[in-house]
XYZ file of C-alpha atoms in Angstrom:
756
model
C 105.185 89.995 95.626
C 108.283 90.022 93.468
C 108.084 91.452 89.973
C 110.397 91.044 87.017
C 109.952 93.648 84.338
C 111.061 91.364 81.506
C 107.943 89.278 82.031
C 105.651 92.157 81.272
C 104.060 92.631 77.911
C 105.854 95.015 75.589
C 104.428 98.536 75.768
C 102.118 99.691 73.045
C 103.111 102.772 71.093
C 99.741 103.199 69.435
C 98.373 106.679 70.047
C 95.564 108.703 68.503
C 94.737 112.375 68.239
C 91.464 114.051 67.393
C 91.557 116.818 64.826
C 88.984 118.401 62.539
C 88.553 116.947 59.054
C 91.808 115.314 57.936
C 91.663 114.871 54.197
C 94.680 115.013 51.929
C 96.068 118.297 50.730
C 97.798 116.706 47.748
C 98.208 117.781 44.176
C 94.788 119.068 43.118
C 93.357 121.123 40.297
C 94.230 124.398 41.980
C 97.820 123.223 42.510
C 98.080 122.461 38.802
C 97.227 126.061 38.013
C 99.368 127.540 40.766
C 102.169 125.186 41.648
C 104.320 125.346 44.742
C 107.153 127.824 44.709
C 110.492 126.433 43.528
C 112.589 124.893 46.268
C 115.185 127.669 46.089
C 112.461 130.225 46.724
C 111.023 128.476 49.783
C 112.888 129.258 52.984
C 113.812 126.222 55.064
C 115.029 125.678 58.553
C 113.819 126.966 61.864
C 111.546 129.972 61.703
C 113.710 132.814 62.952
C 113.022 136.524 63.166
C 114.602 138.420 60.289
C 116.847 141.347 61.272
C 115.055 144.651 61.298
C 116.248 148.262 61.305
C 113.036 149.435 62.888
C 113.254 151.204 66.191
C 111.944 149.321 69.234
C 108.768 150.506 70.868
C 108.108 149.577 74.536
C 105.590 146.789 74.822
C 103.394 148.895 77.058
C 102.772 151.226 74.137
C 101.745 148.535 71.708
C 98.034 148.487 71.101
C 96.382 145.091 70.832
C 94.245 144.689 67.776
C 91.234 142.641 68.953
C 89.144 143.253 65.885
C 86.928 140.301 65.044
C 87.886 138.609 61.818
C 85.466 139.334 58.996
C 86.423 137.872 55.621
C 86.433 140.397 52.826
C 84.709 139.304 49.662
C 86.558 142.065 47.847
C 89.922 140.559 48.802
C 89.362 136.944 47.853
C 87.887 134.767 45.163
C 86.390 132.405 47.792
C 82.657 131.895 47.948
C 80.647 131.193 51.091
C 80.427 127.562 50.021
C 84.223 127.364 49.717
C 84.627 128.261 53.374
C 82.920 125.019 54.404
C 85.177 122.802 52.311
C 88.630 121.436 53.207
C 91.660 122.978 51.558
C 92.246 119.936 49.396
C 88.873 120.349 47.630
C 89.239 124.000 46.690
C 90.066 124.675 43.054
C 89.833 128.483 43.124
C 92.769 129.338 45.368
C 95.057 131.929 43.841
C 98.834 131.949 43.955
C 100.212 133.055 47.297
C 101.230 136.705 47.506
C 104.938 137.435 47.217
C 106.695 136.662 50.447
C 107.495 139.421 52.852
C 111.187 139.176 51.935
C 110.405 139.764 48.241
C 108.200 142.726 49.109
C 110.981 144.250 51.138
C 113.430 143.815 48.251
C 111.060 145.599 45.867
C 110.483 148.305 48.393
C 114.232 148.747 48.852
C 114.673 149.506 45.148
C 111.920 152.154 45.277
C 112.976 153.640 48.617
C 113.709 157.368 48.407
C 117.066 158.738 49.479
C 115.743 160.066 52.782
C 114.093 156.800 53.726
C 116.657 156.321 56.475
C 114.909 159.096 58.424
C 111.780 156.988 58.945
C 109.789 158.345 61.846
C 108.782 156.515 64.990
C 105.202 156.810 63.862
C 105.697 154.552 60.881
C 107.507 152.017 63.048
C 104.654 152.118 65.549
C 102.166 151.330 62.794
C 104.242 148.391 61.575
C 104.457 146.878 65.072
C 100.798 146.914 66.038
C 100.760 143.139 65.402
C 103.287 142.425 68.180
C 101.837 140.587 71.145
C 102.596 139.478 74.676
C 100.701 136.587 76.280
C 100.565 134.903 79.668
C 99.719 131.239 79.174
C 99.187 128.253 81.421
C 101.500 125.243 81.096
C 99.608 122.020 82.000
C 101.339 119.947 84.660
C 102.302 116.325 84.030
C 99.682 113.980 85.417
C 100.781 111.772 88.315
C 101.658 108.154 87.647
C 99.688 105.071 88.667
C 102.020 102.352 89.944
C 101.771 98.731 90.993
C 102.668 97.640 94.544
C 106.345 97.308 93.553
C 106.604 100.722 91.904
C 106.299 99.675 88.271
C 104.306 102.137 86.134
C 100.827 101.227 84.977
C 99.914 104.719 83.722
C 102.433 107.446 82.929
C 103.069 110.334 80.543
C 104.686 110.348 77.138
C 106.051 113.232 75.046
C 104.659 113.233 71.513
C 104.919 115.660 68.605
C 102.358 117.059 66.210
C 102.989 118.756 62.895
C 101.781 122.349 63.052
C 101.725 125.537 61.006
C 103.477 128.497 62.616
C 102.148 131.588 60.845
C 104.206 134.738 60.329
C 102.486 138.060 59.690
C 101.393 137.900 56.045
C 101.037 141.631 55.458
C 98.264 142.516 53.092
C 97.455 138.858 52.515
C 93.916 137.924 51.582
C 92.100 134.748 52.594
C 93.505 132.823 49.652
C 97.086 133.676 50.569
C 96.540 132.597 54.167
C 95.033 129.295 53.096
C 97.798 128.761 50.550
C 100.446 129.326 53.232
C 98.910 126.636 55.443
C 98.190 124.362 52.488
C 101.796 124.340 51.281
C 103.011 123.114 54.657
C 100.324 120.441 54.966
C 101.136 119.215 51.437
C 104.826 119.130 52.340
C 104.186 116.904 55.375
C 101.670 114.689 53.565
C 104.177 113.992 50.800
C 106.916 113.221 53.319
C 104.821 110.827 55.385
C 102.272 109.559 52.881
C 99.354 110.985 54.876
C 96.072 112.664 53.977
C 95.833 115.351 56.650
C 93.864 118.490 55.965
C 92.125 121.460 57.604
C 88.982 123.403 56.778
C 89.163 127.100 55.896
C 86.824 127.960 58.752
C 89.530 126.641 61.091
C 92.559 128.180 59.370
C 91.260 131.706 58.835
C 89.980 132.417 62.375
C 93.181 130.929 63.757
C 95.309 133.270 61.659
C 93.297 136.301 62.679
C 93.064 135.512 66.401
C 95.738 132.994 67.291
C 98.515 133.006 64.694
C 101.185 133.378 67.394
C 100.400 129.848 68.538
C 100.915 126.707 66.424
C 98.010 125.379 64.363
C 98.142 121.588 64.693
C 96.977 119.595 61.669
C 98.350 116.069 62.229
C 97.818 113.065 64.420
C 100.474 112.278 67.007
C 103.681 111.502 65.130
C 105.868 108.471 65.608
C 109.559 109.040 66.250
C 110.366 108.095 62.647
C 107.774 110.534 61.299
C 109.016 113.338 63.508
C 112.589 112.687 62.386
C 111.568 112.871 58.708
C 110.076 116.304 59.303
C 113.212 117.426 61.157
C 115.315 116.277 58.225
C 113.127 118.149 55.706
C 112.406 121.507 57.365
C 110.288 124.271 55.963
C 109.845 127.726 57.373
C 106.484 128.031 59.089
C 106.343 124.290 59.761
C 107.111 123.120 63.269
C 106.921 120.104 65.554
C 104.661 120.954 68.469
C 105.573 118.889 71.595
C 103.023 117.924 74.231
C 102.822 115.152 76.788
C 99.933 112.733 76.736
C 98.754 109.933 79.004
C 100.318 106.605 78.143
C 99.549 103.090 79.350
C 102.806 101.152 78.828
C 101.221 97.698 79.093
C 98.350 98.349 76.720
C 95.214 96.454 77.699
C 96.546 95.231 81.040
C 94.345 96.319 83.982
C 92.337 98.551 81.638
C 89.064 98.177 83.564
C 90.733 99.259 86.808
C 92.933 102.042 85.455
C 90.237 103.564 83.243
C 91.370 106.338 80.920
C 91.451 110.104 80.558
C 89.101 112.189 78.463
C 89.800 114.112 75.301
C 91.042 117.674 75.370
C 88.610 120.530 74.796
C 87.569 121.431 71.233
C 89.985 123.471 69.163
C 90.048 127.115 70.218
C 89.245 129.583 67.442
C 88.636 132.854 69.277
C 91.162 135.317 70.706
C 93.810 133.941 73.052
C 92.568 134.141 76.615
C 94.758 135.128 79.583
C 96.184 131.997 81.255
C 94.863 129.795 78.475
C 96.435 126.291 78.567
C 99.036 125.647 75.895
C 97.221 122.364 75.234
C 94.184 120.578 76.605
C 94.514 119.103 80.086
C 93.577 115.457 80.716
C 90.520 114.619 82.782
C 89.935 111.208 84.359
C 86.865 109.528 82.903
C 86.847 105.937 84.221
C 88.527 103.744 86.809
C 91.269 105.019 89.088
C 91.933 107.855 86.633
C 88.524 109.247 87.541
C 88.388 108.310 91.228
C 91.767 109.897 91.972
C 91.614 112.667 89.373
C 92.115 115.401 91.984
C 95.227 113.709 93.331
C 96.655 112.916 89.898
C 96.148 116.421 88.496
C 99.171 118.629 89.099
C 99.511 122.388 89.474
C 99.904 124.151 86.105
C 102.797 126.489 85.450
C 102.720 129.939 83.921
C 104.724 131.377 81.078
C 105.036 134.866 79.565
C 105.676 134.984 75.813
C 106.536 138.074 73.756
C 106.162 137.930 69.964
C 107.510 140.265 67.285
C 105.164 141.718 64.732
C 106.222 139.102 62.174
C 105.151 136.314 64.518
C 108.616 135.294 65.686
C 109.062 134.701 69.395
C 111.126 137.455 70.981
C 111.209 136.341 74.590
C 109.892 133.516 76.764
C 109.892 133.618 80.552
C 108.748 130.776 82.820
C 107.030 132.578 85.693
C 106.088 129.381 87.527
C 107.103 125.862 86.684
C 104.354 123.222 86.516
C 104.214 120.854 89.471
C 103.494 117.221 88.581
C 100.518 115.435 90.100
C 100.750 112.851 92.857
C 101.471 109.195 92.237
C 98.941 106.491 93.134
C 100.485 103.247 94.434
C 98.045 100.375 93.965
C 97.922 96.971 95.632
C 98.098 95.260 92.227
C 101.011 92.929 91.514
C 101.691 93.634 87.852
C 103.254 90.257 87.151
C 100.384 88.345 88.759
C 97.949 90.576 86.869
C 99.655 89.853 83.565
C 99.620 86.101 84.206
C 95.944 86.237 85.171
C 94.988 88.151 82.045
C 96.997 85.814 79.821
C 95.250 82.781 81.325
C 91.823 84.369 80.877
C 92.615 85.186 77.249
C 93.462 81.536 76.635
C 90.656 79.853 78.555
C 87.499 82.002 78.421
C 85.265 83.711 75.901
C 84.301 86.156 78.628
C 85.085 86.053 82.313
C 86.899 87.490 85.297
C 89.535 86.655 87.889
C 90.118 88.277 91.291
C 93.008 87.382 93.634
C 93.289 88.854 97.141
C 95.722 88.689 100.055
C 93.678 87.053 102.831
C 95.738 88.822 105.520
C 95.289 92.418 104.406
C 92.548 92.444 101.759
C 95.016 93.722 99.154
C 93.702 93.144 95.640
C 96.592 91.499 93.792
C 94.736 90.698 90.560
C 91.526 92.162 89.181
C 91.097 91.030 85.602
C 88.096 91.125 83.288
C 88.058 89.658 79.798
C 87.782 90.801 77.088
C 89.585 94.089 77.587
C 90.159 97.338 75.736
C 93.281 99.406 75.173
C 93.030 102.719 77.066
C 95.665 104.151 74.710
C 92.928 104.201 72.059
C 91.223 106.961 74.069
C 94.309 109.216 74.099
C 93.815 112.037 73.473
C 90.461 111.063 71.975
C 88.703 108.180 70.311
C 86.636 108.547 67.173
C 82.887 108.063 67.314
C 83.163 105.050 65.023
C 85.778 103.340 67.194
C 83.851 104.030 70.383
C 80.610 102.767 68.833
C 82.419 99.585 67.804
C 83.501 99.007 71.415
C 80.038 99.743 72.776
C 78.267 97.509 70.254
C 80.705 94.613 70.527
C 78.643 91.649 71.812
C 81.614 90.555 73.952
C 81.358 93.876 75.879
C 85.068 94.696 76.221
C 84.278 97.912 78.143
C 82.404 96.024 80.878
C 84.419 95.427 84.099
C 83.064 92.005 84.999
C 85.287 91.608 88.080
C 83.461 94.259 90.112
C 80.471 95.381 88.047
C 79.235 92.012 86.832
C 76.515 90.434 89.017
C 76.036 86.666 88.635
C 74.242 83.865 90.501
C 76.906 82.356 92.816
C 75.823 78.810 91.914
C 77.360 76.104 94.101
C 80.016 78.387 95.586
C 77.122 79.546 97.800
C 77.012 76.094 99.403
C 79.962 77.193 101.561
C 77.662 79.827 103.065
C 74.810 77.339 103.584
C 77.161 74.838 105.241
C 78.406 77.456 107.731
C 74.843 78.556 108.525
C 73.711 74.962 109.066
C 76.670 74.237 111.358
C 76.151 77.392 113.368
C 72.416 76.693 113.752
C 73.263 73.118 114.827
C 71.154 71.639 112.052
C 74.171 69.454 111.267
C 77.423 68.544 112.976
C 80.664 67.348 111.466
C 79.352 63.803 111.317
C 75.638 64.308 110.677
C 74.694 62.670 107.393
C 71.868 63.175 104.961
C 71.191 61.230 101.780
C 72.145 62.553 98.348
C 69.378 61.235 96.066
C 68.864 62.169 92.441
C 65.862 64.377 93.235
C 64.136 66.254 96.034
C 60.542 67.471 96.032
C 58.645 70.299 97.683
C 54.916 70.291 97.045
C 54.432 69.281 93.447
C 57.839 70.653 92.405
C 60.671 68.200 91.805
C 64.217 69.591 92.064
C 67.087 67.428 90.852
C 70.747 66.843 91.595
C 73.356 67.380 88.909
C 74.374 63.702 89.178
C 71.808 61.307 87.719
C 72.968 58.530 90.076
C 72.215 58.496 93.830
C 75.313 58.951 95.968
C 74.193 57.650 99.362
C 74.466 59.404 102.710
C 77.186 61.953 103.351
C 78.269 64.506 105.898
C 78.726 68.227 105.307
C 82.352 68.005 104.170
C 81.484 65.302 101.647
C 78.433 67.247 100.468
C 80.739 70.165 99.681
C 83.236 67.871 97.972
C 80.551 66.295 95.781
C 78.492 69.515 95.508
C 75.286 67.541 96.105
C 72.272 69.728 95.320
C 69.684 67.519 96.999
C 71.698 67.442 100.256
C 71.720 71.243 100.360
C 68.019 71.478 99.452
C 67.179 69.505 102.572
C 69.731 70.983 104.963
C 69.256 74.545 103.712
C 65.489 74.510 104.139
C 65.876 73.085 107.646
C 68.355 75.843 108.472
C 65.896 78.543 107.419
C 65.944 81.631 105.209
C 66.993 84.078 107.907
C 70.027 82.050 108.992
C 71.190 81.388 105.416
C 70.812 84.936 104.149
C 72.267 86.437 107.325
C 75.385 84.286 106.934
C 75.736 85.522 103.355
C 75.507 89.108 104.602
C 78.078 88.422 107.303
C 80.468 87.204 104.615
C 80.022 90.497 102.736
C 77.655 89.461 99.954
C 74.830 91.677 98.764
C 76.701 94.947 99.289
C 79.426 96.973 97.623
C 82.884 96.032 98.865
C 84.082 99.648 98.974
C 86.475 99.605 96.025
C 87.427 103.154 94.939
C 85.774 102.569 91.571
C 82.452 103.977 90.467
C 79.376 101.852 89.782
C 80.510 98.763 91.657
C 77.626 96.285 91.601
C 75.818 95.648 94.871
C 74.472 92.198 94.133
C 71.344 90.742 95.768
C 70.988 88.611 98.882
C 67.234 88.334 99.475
C 65.993 88.277 103.063
C 62.493 87.406 104.193
C 61.782 91.094 104.607
C 63.055 91.863 101.090
C 60.953 89.022 99.726
C 57.802 90.233 101.460
C 58.300 93.813 100.244
C 58.864 92.618 96.686
C 56.339 89.780 96.391
C 53.935 90.306 99.289
C 54.752 87.041 101.059
C 57.661 85.411 102.856
C 60.155 83.221 101.067
C 58.728 79.776 100.310
C 60.524 76.511 100.928
C 61.067 76.037 97.193
C 62.475 79.540 96.801
C 64.877 78.960 99.683
C 65.951 75.584 98.284
C 66.830 77.279 94.999
C 68.823 79.978 96.776
C 70.705 77.349 98.797
C 72.374 76.125 95.597
C 73.119 79.696 94.472
C 70.252 80.100 91.999
C 67.137 82.220 91.817
C 66.939 85.726 93.287
C 70.574 85.969 94.383
C 73.501 87.713 92.708
C 77.118 88.342 93.669
C 80.209 89.829 92.046
C 83.562 88.041 91.645
C 85.222 90.459 94.092
C 82.509 89.719 96.700
C 83.125 85.980 96.350
C 86.918 86.453 96.634
C 86.383 88.492 99.813
C 84.091 85.837 101.306
C 86.733 83.183 100.604
C 89.376 85.381 102.254
C 87.208 85.531 105.384
C 86.851 81.729 105.505
C 90.620 81.477 104.983
C 91.796 83.934 107.651
C 89.154 82.808 110.228
C 89.031 86.276 111.729
C 87.923 89.176 109.563
C 85.763 90.162 106.616
C 88.164 92.634 105.058
C 87.499 95.656 102.917
C 89.367 95.067 99.642
C 92.281 97.493 99.360
C 93.071 98.582 95.824
C 95.215 101.634 96.632
C 97.968 101.501 99.264
C 99.563 104.945 99.155
C 99.538 108.354 97.567
C 102.997 109.824 96.979
C 104.131 113.215 95.768
C 106.421 113.592 92.770
C 109.452 113.199 95.077
C 108.093 109.796 96.196
C 107.312 111.031 99.695
C 104.190 109.374 101.137
C 101.525 112.018 101.707
C 98.671 109.623 102.460
C 98.579 105.952 103.383
C 95.454 103.835 102.981
C 95.117 101.498 105.985
C 93.795 97.958 105.964
C 90.163 98.034 107.054
C 87.842 95.402 108.492
C 84.341 95.380 107.138
C 83.448 93.321 110.228
C 84.682 90.600 112.520
C 83.763 87.155 111.196
C 82.697 85.662 114.580
C 82.211 82.104 113.343
C 83.373 79.215 115.467
C 86.796 78.152 114.112
C 85.704 74.530 114.435
C 82.889 75.081 111.949
C 85.304 76.819 109.612
C 87.665 73.848 109.824
C 84.831 71.499 108.788
C 84.062 73.625 105.738
C 87.756 74.005 104.835
C 88.063 70.215 104.958
C 85.315 69.883 102.383
C 86.821 72.601 100.193
C 90.236 70.913 100.335
C 88.655 67.641 99.254
C 86.977 69.391 96.299
C 90.420 69.799 94.747
C 92.484 66.994 96.252
C 90.164 64.038 97.039
C 89.455 61.351 94.477
C 85.765 62.253 94.062
C 86.219 66.019 94.221
C 84.774 68.222 91.481
C 87.679 70.691 91.190
C 90.773 68.626 90.400
C 91.746 70.981 87.569
C 92.566 73.711 90.119
C 95.164 71.553 91.875
C 98.860 72.304 92.061
C 101.831 70.041 92.780
C 103.677 72.646 94.844
C 100.963 73.798 97.254
C 97.603 72.391 98.360
C 94.585 74.274 97.042
C 91.107 74.476 98.573
C 88.055 75.648 96.671
C 84.505 75.182 95.500
C 83.163 74.690 92.006
C 79.905 76.149 90.778
C 77.775 75.766 87.658
C 74.816 78.087 87.311
C 71.990 79.032 85.009
C 72.660 82.626 84.071
C 70.474 83.556 81.128
C 67.976 80.709 80.731
C 66.236 82.332 77.769
C 69.522 82.102 75.838
C 70.478 78.740 77.364
C 73.561 80.503 78.662
C 75.325 79.221 81.796
C 78.309 80.205 83.929
C 81.079 78.318 85.699
C 82.727 79.325 88.999
C 85.752 78.312 90.964
C 86.527 80.096 94.239
C 88.791 79.267 97.149
C 92.197 79.895 98.712
C 95.760 78.578 98.915
C 97.683 77.064 100.578
C 94.750 75.138 102.033
C 96.024 74.681 105.599
C 97.373 78.221 106.162
C 96.125 80.399 103.296
C 97.844 83.482 101.917
C 95.706 84.243 98.863
C 92.034 83.835 97.999
C 90.562 83.858 94.511
C 87.393 83.758 92.445
C 87.214 82.937 88.746
C 84.115 83.020 86.562
C 83.550 81.665 83.063
C 80.701 83.011 80.917
C 79.499 80.347 78.535
C 78.158 80.906 75.048
C 74.479 80.225 74.337
C 73.918 76.491 74.221
C 77.412 75.674 75.523
C 77.740 72.899 78.102
C 79.496 74.672 80.975
C 80.845 73.284 84.240
C 82.728 74.943 87.066
C 85.126 72.015 87.305
C 85.566 71.872 83.544
C 85.808 75.574 82.659
C 86.567 77.689 85.761
C 88.829 75.431 87.859
C 91.449 75.225 85.058
C 91.780 79.035 85.194
C 93.009 78.820 88.785
C 95.119 75.744 88.096
C 96.940 77.368 85.200
C 97.328 80.691 87.031
C 98.995 79.035 90.032
C 101.146 76.831 87.821
C 102.598 79.818 85.958
C 103.031 82.032 88.973
C 104.593 79.391 91.219
C 106.900 78.234 88.438
C 109.180 81.003 89.676
C 111.077 79.590 92.668
C 111.207 82.965 94.365
C 107.417 83.333 94.175
C 106.982 79.843 95.596
C 109.381 80.568 98.441
C 107.486 83.761 99.308
C 104.135 81.963 99.392
C 105.502 79.149 101.549
C 107.209 81.537 103.972
C 104.013 83.590 104.393
C 101.999 80.393 104.831
C 104.370 79.100 107.538
C 103.994 82.349 109.452
C 100.222 82.179 109.063
C 100.184 78.544 110.247
C 102.034 79.339 113.452
C 99.816 82.251 114.364
C 96.524 80.587 113.417
C 97.266 77.643 115.701
C 95.873 79.717 118.593
C 92.358 79.779 117.177
C 92.211 76.218 115.819
C 89.929 73.875 117.825
C 91.626 71.343 120.099
C 91.386 67.816 118.705
C 90.238 66.434 122.077
C 87.306 68.857 122.249
C 85.662 68.067 118.917
C 85.078 64.944 116.817
C 87.296 64.129 113.835
C 86.239 65.483 110.438
C 87.147 62.742 108.011
C 84.264 60.488 106.954
C 81.465 60.885 104.456
C 79.522 57.971 105.980
C 77.477 57.812 109.146
C 79.669 57.076 112.164
C 77.164 55.901 114.815
C 79.533 56.196 117.752
C 80.479 59.774 116.960
C 76.881 60.728 116.184
C 75.682 59.177 119.462
C 78.403 60.995 121.382
C 77.384 64.300 119.800
C 73.648 63.747 120.485
C 74.240 62.825 124.139
C 75.772 66.213 124.913
C 73.398 68.099 127.192
C 74.499 71.507 126.046
C 75.526 72.848 122.693
C 79.311 73.145 122.338
C 80.487 76.578 123.391
C 81.797 78.652 120.486
C 85.472 79.447 120.824
C 85.579 83.163 120.149
C 88.925 84.828 119.605
C 90.378 86.926 122.382
C 90.283 90.589 121.405
C 92.666 91.639 124.159
C 96.157 92.884 123.479
C 97.501 89.501 124.650
C 96.145 87.795 121.502
C 99.145 87.134 119.234
C 97.032 86.704 116.118
C 95.269 90.005 116.638
C 98.590 91.789 117.138
C 99.885 90.152 113.964
C 96.921 91.338 111.922
C 97.398 94.820 113.300
C 101.040 94.730 112.276
C 100.012 93.783 108.744
C 97.683 96.791 108.617
C 100.630 99.122 109.141
C 102.360 97.900 105.985
């Protein structure tokens, strides 16, 4: 499918970072008593190593001081209680010690005449704080792309404000905290923020990790980063990292998932091969399922620091290798249109669109959604609790994890079972009264007026409950439930997403194990209209419709097409897979397709709102009781298009509010109608659909029943001549099974599609 980038929603730049307590380090009581140093006394610009006359000592001879930091009560006026309070709340901090440059100037005045003959020993003592480290450089995570190569998940470089400590010789705890506090105050004043750090974070970092930046801000916007660049301060730096970024915000959030937060802030000594920043870990969706493929190979860097904390040398031993790219089957433009339509027409719901030829999932939308960018690099407990407690359940992927009664969409299954069991033919009619009884139970039709006798196609068009009560119970529980299983209901479809719902298709055996007796006639009648102990997911219904549309296969939905390396070379291709052969007489399928086409296009059909002027649509409406205790119902519309030679199948569900009057034709069919209207408004999209449909029509002609072999499918009333002709046949019509040999053009065509 063609994709134009200008139609996509503008990317969201909203990003979050988790840090310890972030309260303002602004003018407080302790600042009033010990104000910041005058501007001319504060060094600005990039932190560079000051020239030194000291003799160089080989790094191999430098001893590493790994002494554990123990605060000295003799060196500071802090109390134990102070150490648990943020810097902005402390009122006992003393003025920072004179800077190292001032100390050196004083020392120069007092230096004796023979000071130039300083021994190596004294230099060795001064340089015991020098360090060399080997650190790991996290690799960029692989991208997730749509079928046309447009990014759905990528990486973004962001900056954090950080303190870069020098060696504060002889400094006590107060001086260390003051050094950090001055830089946090500087940034807060520039940006109008209230960032802060606790002493029990700052002091251990200085003792154990001062060679690495101490981050104190959230991720900065470009404007904020530029303000800091324009107002530099020695010891203040912008720390760059790359984070996961979802350029289209909420789009496809339930499928993409998100990555988890980085590990807690390190406070102990720097470990060998420690990552320079926390690596992302897939938590939900494709990010989790393909985490191993998306995670790259980290690089390695050697860093040598002078005693004063300045970086002396940096050597990249091994460059990081980016992760692999995941190419999905999703069409980003179709997905965006589907999500926009859902946002306009449902309180809660889902839409799935599939390619009936290959099983490719083109759209998988659930509404409402969430923005995965809110989880990068972490989400606060309050924000996450708000998402979890939201009654609309924005974190819930309804398209593949939501299990609902199929309502009247299940009548397609019952019709196929009845035709295959020869309970009805194309022209067999049954009445459609207002009610139907079993024992002392009366079950009613949705229409309060009787509708007369009708055949199977008309019963589908009018969605007559009482017709399906009678025909379904005559067909039998085993035949009905087995047909549902053959169409792929009651089992996971095999999507590469965790916790896909299985659904429920009750068999007689299941019923006996659960209730101790076989399914009753009343229970079966209820199931035949898609109610009672039966549940399906939207993706299961879309797959079943794809099977009816392609006449050949029940396909495994394909959500991922390829895995590529960072040079775009394909390293693994995901083939099209059959769940099973359909093995239903094409003639029976044509009868059902006739009824589904009439649902949308005939005068008395229930799904007119799904129609389109450019192509003919076939489908089935459904209205079901979902949560009776809350008087909460659902609406369905499922089908395929174009009706005569389909290319796409779809399933849309509408979750009603408690007490709301819901109807599949009123609430769900308009979702499909509006989706097709917007997508086919593009002439190129329309031309692609028509071209694919023409190809499908030519190839499907081989498996269509010959008109001379079977009766016409066109009347809702009893045709005595046709019925008599059908009843006089001595033998049941032989099912026209497709030829599985290599000479079958349709089979070869499907195989060719699988290689795409």
